[in-house]
mmCIF file with all atom_site columns, C-alpha atoms in Angstrom:
data_model
loop_
_atom_site.group_PDB
_atom_site.id
_atom_site.type_symbol
_atom_site.label_atom_id
_atom_site.label_alt_id
_atom_site.label_comp_id
_atom_site.label_asym_id
_atom_site.label_entity_id
_atom_site.label_seq_id
_atom_site.pdbx_PDB_ins_code
_atom_site.Cartn_x
_atom_site.Cartn_y
_atom_site.Cartn_z
_atom_site.occupancy
_atom_site.B_iso_or_equiv
_atom_site.pdbx_formal_charge
_atom_site.auth_seq_id
_atom_site.auth_comp_id
_atom_site.auth_asym_id
_atom_site.auth_atom_id
_atom_site.pdbx_PDB_model_num
ATOM 1   C CA . LYS A 1 1   ? 111.259 112.342 93.635  1.00 65.00 ? 1   LYS A CA 1
ATOM 2   C CA . ASN A 1 2   ? 110.494 115.736 92.455  1.00 81.00 ? 2   ASN A CA 1
ATOM 3   C CA . VAL A 1 3   ? 106.995 116.124 92.789  1.00 84.00 ? 3   VAL A CA 1
ATOM 4   C CA . ASP A 1 4   ? 105.112 119.276 93.610  1.00 88.00 ? 4   ASP A CA 1
ATOM 5   C CA . PRO A 1 5   ? 103.163 118.822 96.928  1.00 85.00 ? 5   PRO A CA 1
ATOM 6   C CA . PHE A 1 6   ? 100.690 121.660 96.181  1.00 91.00 ? 6   PHE A CA 1
ATOM 7   C CA . SER A 1 7   ? 99.491  119.936 92.927  1.00 91.00 ? 7   SER A CA 1
ATOM 8   C CA . ASN A 1 8   ? 99.606  116.096 93.811  1.00 90.00 ? 8   ASN A CA 1
ATOM 9   C CA . PRO A 1 9   ? 98.043  114.450 96.849  1.00 90.00 ? 9   PRO A CA 1
ATOM 10  C CA . VAL A 1 10  ? 99.937  112.638 99.376  1.00 83.00 ? 10  VAL A CA 1
ATOM 11  C CA . SER A 1 11  ? 98.504  109.411 97.970  1.00 85.00 ? 11  SER A CA 1
ATOM 12  C CA . ALA A 1 12  ? 100.499 109.800 94.964  1.00 85.00 ? 12  ALA A CA 1
ATOM 13  C CA . VAL A 1 13  ? 103.927 109.576 96.820  1.00 84.00 ? 13  VAL A CA 1
ATOM 14  C CA . MET A 1 14  ? 103.252 107.423 99.813  1.00 83.00 ? 14  MET A CA 1
ATOM 15  C CA . THR A 1 15  ? 103.262 103.676 100.668 1.00 84.00 ? 15  THR A CA 1
ATOM 16  C CA . PRO A 1 16  ? 99.634  102.432 100.374 1.00 87.00 ? 16  PRO A CA 1
ATOM 17  C CA . ASP A 1 17  ? 98.610  100.626 103.830 1.00 89.00 ? 17  ASP A CA 1
ATOM 18  C CA . PRO A 1 18  ? 101.821 101.048 105.498 1.00 91.00 ? 18  PRO A CA 1
ATOM 19  C CA . LEU A 1 19  ? 102.667 99.035  108.760 1.00 94.00 ? 19  LEU A CA 1
ATOM 20  C CA . CYS A 1 20  ? 102.296 101.312 111.528 1.00 95.00 ? 20  CYS A CA 1
ATOM 21  C CA . VAL A 1 21  ? 102.976 101.315 115.484 1.00 94.00 ? 21  VAL A CA 1
ATOM 22  C CA . LYS A 1 22  ? 100.808 102.862 117.966 1.00 95.00 ? 22  LYS A CA 1
ATOM 23  C CA . ASN A 1 23  ? 102.015 105.525 120.289 1.00 93.00 ? 23  ASN A CA 1
ATOM 24  C CA . THR A 1 24  ? 101.929 103.164 123.169 1.00 93.00 ? 24  THR A CA 1
ATOM 25  C CA . ASP A 1 25  ? 104.131 100.606 121.454 1.00 91.00 ? 25  ASP A CA 1
ATOM 26  C CA . GLU A 1 26  ? 107.735 99.881  122.796 1.00 86.00 ? 26  GLU A CA 1
ATOM 27  C CA . GLY A 1 27  ? 110.429 101.620 120.796 1.00 83.00 ? 27  GLY A CA 1
ATOM 28  C CA . ILE A 1 28  ? 112.160 98.413  120.300 1.00 83.00 ? 28  ILE A CA 1
ATOM 29  C CA . ASP A 1 29  ? 109.034 96.863  118.841 1.00 88.00 ? 29  ASP A CA 1
ATOM 30  C CA . ALA A 1 30  ? 109.200 99.850  116.106 1.00 90.00 ? 30  ALA A CA 1
ATOM 31  C CA . LEU A 1 31  ? 112.730 99.091  115.544 1.00 89.00 ? 31  LEU A CA 1
ATOM 32  C CA . MET A 1 32  ? 112.285 95.644  114.885 1.00 90.00 ? 32  MET A CA 1
ATOM 33  C CA . ILE A 1 33  ? 109.624 96.545  112.466 1.00 93.00 ? 33  ILE A CA 1
ATOM 34  C CA . MET A 1 34  ? 111.833 98.900  110.438 1.00 92.00 ? 34  MET A CA 1
ATOM 35  C CA . ILE A 1 35  ? 114.864 96.375  110.535 1.00 90.00 ? 35  ILE A CA 1
ATOM 36  C CA . GLU A 1 36  ? 112.971 93.479  109.327 1.00 92.00 ? 36  GLU A CA 1
ATOM 37  C CA . ASN A 1 37  ? 111.230 95.108  106.490 1.00 92.00 ? 37  ASN A CA 1
ATOM 38  C CA . HIS A 1 38  ? 114.194 97.437  105.679 1.00 90.00 ? 38  HIS A CA 1
ATOM 39  C CA . PHE A 1 39  ? 112.053 100.462 106.666 1.00 90.00 ? 39  PHE A CA 1
ATOM 40  C CA . ARG A 1 40  ? 113.562 104.128 107.429 1.00 91.00 ? 40  ARG A CA 1
ATOM 41  C CA . HIS A 1 41  ? 110.326 105.520 108.752 1.00 92.00 ? 41  HIS A CA 1
ATOM 42  C CA . LEU A 1 42  ? 107.206 104.284 110.281 1.00 94.00 ? 42  LEU A CA 1
ATOM 43  C CA . PRO A 1 43  ? 104.104 105.970 111.212 1.00 94.00 ? 43  PRO A CA 1
ATOM 44  C CA . VAL A 1 44  ? 102.720 106.143 114.476 1.00 95.00 ? 44  VAL A CA 1
ATOM 45  C CA . LEU A 1 45  ? 99.077  106.149 115.444 1.00 96.00 ? 45  LEU A CA 1
ATOM 46  C CA . ASP A 1 46  ? 97.256  107.234 118.472 1.00 95.00 ? 46  ASP A CA 1
ATOM 47  C CA . GLY A 1 47  ? 94.297  105.189 119.923 1.00 94.00 ? 47  GLY A CA 1
ATOM 48  C CA . GLN A 1 48  ? 91.895  106.346 117.300 1.00 96.00 ? 48  GLN A CA 1
ATOM 49  C CA . GLY A 1 49  ? 93.979  105.495 114.341 1.00 94.00 ? 49  GLY A CA 1
ATOM 50  C CA . SER A 1 50  ? 95.277  108.911 113.501 1.00 94.00 ? 50  SER A CA 1
ATOM 51  C CA . VAL A 1 51  ? 98.658  109.487 112.668 1.00 93.00 ? 51  VAL A CA 1
ATOM 52  C CA . VAL A 1 52  ? 100.347 111.644 115.352 1.00 96.00 ? 52  VAL A CA 1
ATOM 53  C CA . GLY A 1 53  ? 103.961 111.077 114.381 1.00 94.00 ? 53  GLY A CA 1
ATOM 54  C CA . LEU A 1 54  ? 106.845 109.484 112.189 1.00 93.00 ? 54  LEU A CA 1
ATOM 55  C CA . LEU A 1 55  ? 109.529 107.494 113.698 1.00 93.00 ? 55  LEU A CA 1
ATOM 56  C CA . ASP A 1 56  ? 113.053 107.471 112.184 1.00 92.00 ? 56  ASP A CA 1
ATOM 57  C CA . ILE A 1 57  ? 115.263 104.459 112.342 1.00 91.00 ? 57  ILE A CA 1
ATOM 58  C CA . ALA A 1 58  ? 118.328 106.765 113.186 1.00 89.00 ? 58  ALA A CA 1
ATOM 59  C CA . LYS A 1 59  ? 116.431 107.890 116.225 1.00 85.00 ? 59  LYS A CA 1
ATOM 60  C CA . CYS A 1 60  ? 115.192 104.357 117.409 1.00 85.00 ? 60  CYS A CA 1
ATOM 61  C CA . LEU A 1 61  ? 118.601 103.128 116.889 1.00 86.00 ? 61  LEU A CA 1
ATOM 62  C CA . ASN A 1 62  ? 119.979 106.070 119.279 1.00 84.00 ? 62  ASN A CA 1
ATOM 63  C CA . ASP A 1 63  ? 117.400 105.505 121.677 1.00 81.00 ? 63  ASP A CA 1
ATOM 64  C CA . ALA A 1 64  ? 118.126 101.645 121.728 1.00 81.00 ? 64  ALA A CA 1
ATOM 65  C CA . ILE A 1 65  ? 122.019 102.671 122.202 1.00 82.00 ? 65  ILE A CA 1
ATOM 66  C CA . GLU A 1 66  ? 121.368 105.036 125.108 1.00 82.00 ? 66  GLU A CA 1
ATOM 67  C CA . LYS A 1 67  ? 118.712 102.555 126.829 1.00 80.00 ? 67  LYS A CA 1
ATOM 68  C CA . MET A 1 68  ? 121.467 99.736  126.459 1.00 78.00 ? 68  MET A CA 1
ATOM 69  C CA . GLU A 1 69  ? 124.346 102.121 127.984 1.00 77.00 ? 69  GLU A CA 1
ATOM 70  C CA . ARG A 1 70  ? 122.190 103.082 130.801 1.00 78.00 ? 70  ARG A CA 1
ATOM 71  C CA . SER A 1 71  ? 120.971 99.277  131.698 1.00 76.00 ? 71  SER A CA 1
ATOM 72  C CA . GLN A 1 72  ? 124.291 97.989  131.331 1.00 71.00 ? 72  GLN A CA 1
ATOM 73  C CA . GLY A 1 73  ? 126.315 100.951 132.657 1.00 62.00 ? 73  GLY A CA 1
ATOM 74  C CA . GLN A 1 74  ? 128.737 101.033 129.832 1.00 52.00 ? 74  GLN A CA 1
ATOM 75  C CA . ALA A 1 75  ? 130.233 104.288 128.640 1.00 46.00 ? 75  ALA A CA 1
ATOM 76  C CA . SER A 1 76  ? 129.592 103.279 125.131 1.00 49.00 ? 76  SER A CA 1
ATOM 77  C CA . SER A 1 77  ? 128.135 100.875 122.770 1.00 52.00 ? 77  SER A CA 1
ATOM 78  C CA . SER A 1 78  ? 128.337 100.767 118.597 1.00 64.00 ? 78  SER A CA 1
ATOM 79  C CA . ALA A 1 79  ? 125.315 100.667 116.603 1.00 64.00 ? 79  ALA A CA 1
ATOM 80  C CA . GLU A 1 80  ? 126.224 97.337  115.360 1.00 66.00 ? 80  GLU A CA 1
ATOM 81  C CA . ASP A 1 81  ? 126.161 95.906  118.668 1.00 71.00 ? 81  ASP A CA 1
ATOM 82  C CA . VAL A 1 82  ? 122.853 97.185  119.465 1.00 71.00 ? 82  VAL A CA 1
ATOM 83  C CA . VAL A 1 83  ? 121.389 95.691  116.233 1.00 71.00 ? 83  VAL A CA 1
ATOM 84  C CA . LYS A 1 84  ? 123.055 92.186  116.900 1.00 74.00 ? 84  LYS A CA 1
ATOM 85  C CA . GLU A 1 85  ? 121.493 92.180  120.381 1.00 74.00 ? 85  GLU A CA 1
ATOM 86  C CA . VAL A 1 86  ? 117.954 93.216  118.756 1.00 73.00 ? 86  VAL A CA 1
ATOM 87  C CA . TRP A 1 87  ? 118.276 90.596  116.385 1.00 69.00 ? 87  TRP A CA 1
ATOM 88  C CA . LYS A 1 88  ? 119.563 88.007  118.898 1.00 74.00 ? 88  LYS A CA 1
ATOM 89  C CA . GLN A 1 89  ? 116.607 88.808  120.869 1.00 71.00 ? 89  GLN A CA 1
ATOM 90  C CA . GLY A 1 90  ? 114.105 88.719  118.056 1.00 65.00 ? 90  GLY A CA 1
ATOM 91  C CA . GLY A 1 91  ? 115.802 85.744  116.213 1.00 60.00 ? 91  GLY A CA 1
ATOM 92  C CA . GLY A 1 92  ? 116.534 87.244  113.048 1.00 55.00 ? 92  GLY A CA 1
ATOM 93  C CA . ASP A 1 93  ? 119.536 87.272  111.030 1.00 52.00 ? 93  ASP A CA 1
ATOM 94  C CA . GLN A 1 94  ? 121.927 90.044  112.124 1.00 45.00 ? 94  GLN A CA 1
ATOM 95  C CA . ASN A 1 95  ? 124.157 89.956  109.157 1.00 48.00 ? 95  ASN A CA 1
ATOM 96  C CA . ALA A 1 96  ? 121.215 90.562  106.572 1.00 49.00 ? 96  ALA A CA 1
ATOM 97  C CA . ALA A 1 97  ? 120.206 93.512  108.804 1.00 48.00 ? 97  ALA A CA 1
ATOM 98  C CA . LEU A 1 98  ? 123.665 94.851  109.101 1.00 48.00 ? 98  LEU A CA 1
ATOM 99  C CA . ASN A 1 99  ? 124.048 94.591  105.369 1.00 46.00 ? 99  ASN A CA 1
ATOM 100 C CA . ALA A 1 100 ? 120.739 95.928  104.400 1.00 45.00 ? 100 ALA A CA 1
#
């Protein structure tokens, strides 16, 4: 959207009452929320409920890939393999996630 940030409040363009994660939550949980809800970004809250960050699905996928590579000792893994594994663990529909 072409919105002037100086003359419009954030509430004019933001999602009302968005789903959020806490800064103490596991990254895989945040990734699952984003995949299940077709989100590309997810606000991060501190213990007092203040926004302290914004997660990006690409960053979460990259982190998940790196974590799986380290834990499995593999040289490489595709993003599709990571999504399939996440969905298998979460009981979701992996094909719907890959085609979203």
